[in-house]
Amino acid sequence: MDAESQDRFREFVQSRSSALLRTAVLLCGGDRHAAEDQLQTALVKVAGRWSRVEDPEAYVRQVLYRQQVSWWRLKWPRREVAVAEPPERADDGGESAAELRVVMRGALARLTPRQRSVLVLRYYEDLPEAAVARILGCSVGTVRSTAHRSLARLRSLAPELAALGPAAAEASPPRDISPVEVRP
């Protein structure tokens, strides 16, 4: 890689790594350390092909998704991710945004990696079903059924997320999502 390409790559990493890390955290079920490892591996792969990559962010995201798919297809047992339980809260009837993020992170971590991947791609990245199917290497029908089952499981795991109805979802800006939020 020549000096100009290195500078462009460094600039890309500095400007887009936080957004890419948020996506990786969601794909890893809230495990920030695994997400950092996954992103670093993806960036190493992209650096080797930097001169041939037309849309670097899309390429990195696709590498992230494919790494995640490869990871959950492995046959040996994976280690479990420990997630702290949220503290007891006063019964005021309302949920703060921070509490909802904690609940969402816990619920996402309890989904299977495939379910998490479909939800992140479909609702966080806002990709059409055909694009999700292409990235994950499955049919559109599989994406639809997995999304349906994943949302149902998410609702059963965290019924308190019902506070995020359509009015609450419309009130918040679409790209100001913290690393642990996904709006189904």
Coordinates of C-alpha atoms in Angstrom, one line a residue:
M1 CA 0.0 0.0 0.0
D2 CA 1.5 3.4 -1.0
A3 CA 1.6 6.4 1.3
E4 CA -1.5 8.0 -0.1
S5 CA -3.5 4.8 0.3
Q6 CA -2.3 4.5 3.9
D7 CA -3.4 8.0 4.7
R8 CA -6.9 7.4 3.2
F9 CA -7.2 4.1 5.1
R10 CA -6.2 5.8 8.4
E11 CA -8.6 8.6 7.7
F12 CA -11.4 6.1 7.0
V13 CA -10.6 4.2 10.2
Q14 CA -10.6 7.3 12.3
S15 CA -13.8 8.7 10.9
R16 CA -15.9 5.5 10.7
S17 CA -14.6 3.1 13.4
S18 CA -17.0 4.2 16.1
A19 CA -20.1 3.5 13.9
L20 CA -18.6 0.2 12.7
L21 CA -17.9 -0.7 16.4
R22 CA -21.5 0.0 17.3
T23 CA -22.6 -2.5 14.6
A24 CA -20.1 -5.0 15.8
V25 CA -21.2 -4.7 19.4
L26 CA -24.8 -5.4 18.3
L27 CA -23.7 -8.4 16.3
C28 CA -21.7 -9.8 19.2
G29 CA -24.7 -9.5 21.6
G30 CA -23.3 -6.6 23.6
D31 CA -19.8 -8.1 24.1
R32 CA -17.6 -5.1 23.5
H33 CA -14.3 -7.0 23.6
A34 CA -15.4 -9.5 21.1
A35 CA -16.8 -6.7 18.9
E36 CA -13.4 -4.9 19.0
D37 CA -11.6 -8.1 18.0
Q38 CA -14.1 -8.7 15.2
L39 CA -13.8 -5.1 13.9
Q40 CA -10.0 -5.2 14.1
T41 CA -10.0 -8.5 12.1
A42 CA -12.3 -7.0 9.5
L43 CA -10.2 -3.9 9.2
V44 CA -7.1 -6.0 8.6
K45 CA -8.9 -7.8 5.8
V46 CA -9.9 -4.6 4.3
A47 CA -6.4 -3.1 4.5
G48 CA -5.1 -5.9 2.4
R49 CA -7.6 -5.1 -0.4
W50 CA -7.8 -1.3 0.1
S51 CA -6.8 -0.4 -3.4
R52 CA -9.6 -2.5 -4.9
V53 CA -12.4 -1.6 -2.6
E54 CA -14.9 0.9 -4.0
D55 CA -17.1 1.4 -1.0
P56 CA -15.0 0.7 2.1
E57 CA -17.7 1.1 4.7
A58 CA -20.0 -1.4 3.0
Y59 CA -17.1 -3.8 2.5
V60 CA -16.2 -3.6 6.2
R61 CA -19.8 -4.2 7.2
Q62 CA -20.1 -7.2 4.9
V63 CA -16.9 -8.6 6.3
L64 CA -18.3 -8.1 9.9
Y65 CA -21.5 -9.9 9.0
R66 CA -19.8 -12.8 7.3
Q67 CA -17.4 -13.2 10.2
Q68 CA -20.3 -13.3 12.6
V69 CA -22.0 -16.0 10.4
S70 CA -18.8 -18.0 10.4
W71 CA -18.5 -17.7 14.1
W72 CA -21.9 -19.0 14.9
R73 CA -21.5 -21.9 12.5
L74 CA -18.5 -23.2 14.4
K75 CA -19.1 -26.6 15.9
W76 CA -17.1 -26.3 19.2
P77 CA -18.8 -24.7 22.2
R78 CA -18.5 -21.0 22.6
R79 CA -17.9 -19.2 25.9
E80 CA -20.9 -17.5 27.4
V81 CA -21.1 -13.8 27.7
A82 CA -21.7 -12.6 31.3
V83 CA -24.2 -9.7 31.5
A84 CA -24.8 -8.0 34.8
E85 CA -28.4 -7.8 35.9
P86 CA -29.8 -4.3 36.1
P87 CA -30.3 -3.0 39.7
E88 CA -33.7 -3.0 41.4
R89 CA -35.6 0.1 40.3
A90 CA -38.3 2.1 42.0
D91 CA -41.8 1.2 40.8
D92 CA -42.5 4.6 39.3
G93 CA -44.2 3.0 36.3
G94 CA -41.8 4.6 33.8
E95 CA -38.6 3.4 32.2
S96 CA -35.7 5.7 31.5
A97 CA -33.8 5.4 28.2
A98 CA -30.8 4.0 30.0
E99 CA -32.9 1.3 31.7
L100 CA -34.4 0.4 28.3
R101 CA -30.9 0.1 26.7
V102 CA -29.8 -2.2 29.5
V103 CA -33.0 -4.3 29.0
M104 CA -32.4 -4.3 25.2
R105 CA -28.8 -5.4 25.6
G106 CA -29.8 -8.3 27.9
A107 CA -32.6 -9.4 25.5
L108 CA -30.3 -9.2 22.5
A109 CA -27.6 -11.2 24.3
R110 CA -30.1 -14.0 24.9
L111 CA -31.0 -14.3 21.2
T112 CA -29.1 -16.7 19.0
P113 CA -26.4 -15.1 16.9
R114 CA -28.4 -15.7 13.7
Q115 CA -31.5 -14.0 15.2
R116 CA -29.3 -11.1 16.4
S117 CA -27.7 -10.8 13.0
V118 CA -31.0 -10.7 11.2
L119 CA -32.4 -8.0 13.6
V120 CA -29.3 -5.9 13.3
L121 CA -29.2 -6.0 9.6
R122 CA -32.9 -5.6 9.1
Y123 CA -33.8 -3.0 11.7
Y124 CA -30.6 -1.3 12.8
E125 CA -28.9 -1.1 9.4
D126 CA -32.3 -0.8 7.8
L127 CA -31.5 -3.1 4.9
P128 CA -34.2 -4.7 2.8
E129 CA -34.9 -8.4 3.2
A130 CA -33.2 -9.3 -0.1
A131 CA -30.0 -7.6 1.0
V132 CA -30.0 -9.3 4.4
A133 CA -30.6 -12.7 2.6
R134 CA -27.7 -12.0 0.2
I135 CA -25.3 -11.0 3.1
L136 CA -26.2 -14.0 5.3
G137 CA -26.4 -16.5 2.4
C138 CA -29.9 -17.6 2.9
S139 CA -33.3 -17.1 1.3
V140 CA -35.6 -14.1 1.7
G141 CA -38.2 -16.4 3.3
T142 CA -35.6 -17.5 5.9
V143 CA -34.9 -13.8 6.7
R144 CA -38.6 -13.1 7.1
S145 CA -39.3 -16.1 9.3
T146 CA -36.2 -15.5 11.4
A147 CA -37.1 -11.8 11.9
H148 CA -40.6 -12.7 12.9
R149 CA -39.5 -15.3 15.4
S150 CA -36.7 -13.1 16.7
L151 CA -39.0 -10.1 17.3
A152 CA -41.5 -12.4 19.1
R153 CA -38.7 -13.8 21.3
L154 CA -37.4 -10.3 21.9
R155 CA -40.9 -9.2 23.0
S156 CA -41.2 -12.2 25.3
L157 CA -37.8 -11.7 26.8
A158 CA -38.3 -8.0 27.4
P159 CA -42.0 -7.0 27.7
E160 CA -40.9 -3.6 29.2
L161 CA -39.8 -2.6 25.7
A162 CA -43.4 -2.1 24.8
A163 CA -42.8 1.5 26.0
L164 CA -40.9 2.0 22.8
G165 CA -44.1 2.2 20.8
P166 CA -44.4 4.0 17.4
A167 CA -44.6 7.4 19.1
A168 CA -41.4 6.8 21.1
A169 CA -39.6 5.5 18.1
E170 CA -40.5 8.4 15.9
A171 CA -39.5 10.9 18.6
S172 CA -35.9 9.8 18.6
P173 CA -33.5 10.5 15.7
P174 CA -32.8 7.3 13.6
R175 CA -28.9 7.5 13.6
D176 CA -28.4 8.5 17.3
I177 CA -28.7 5.0 18.5
S178 CA -26.3 3.9 21.2
P179 CA -24.4 0.6 20.8
V180 CA -27.0 -1.3 22.6
E181 CA -30.3 -0.1 21.0
V182 CA -32.1 -1.7 18.2
R183 CA -35.6 -0.5 17.3
P184 CA -37.7 -3.5 16.0

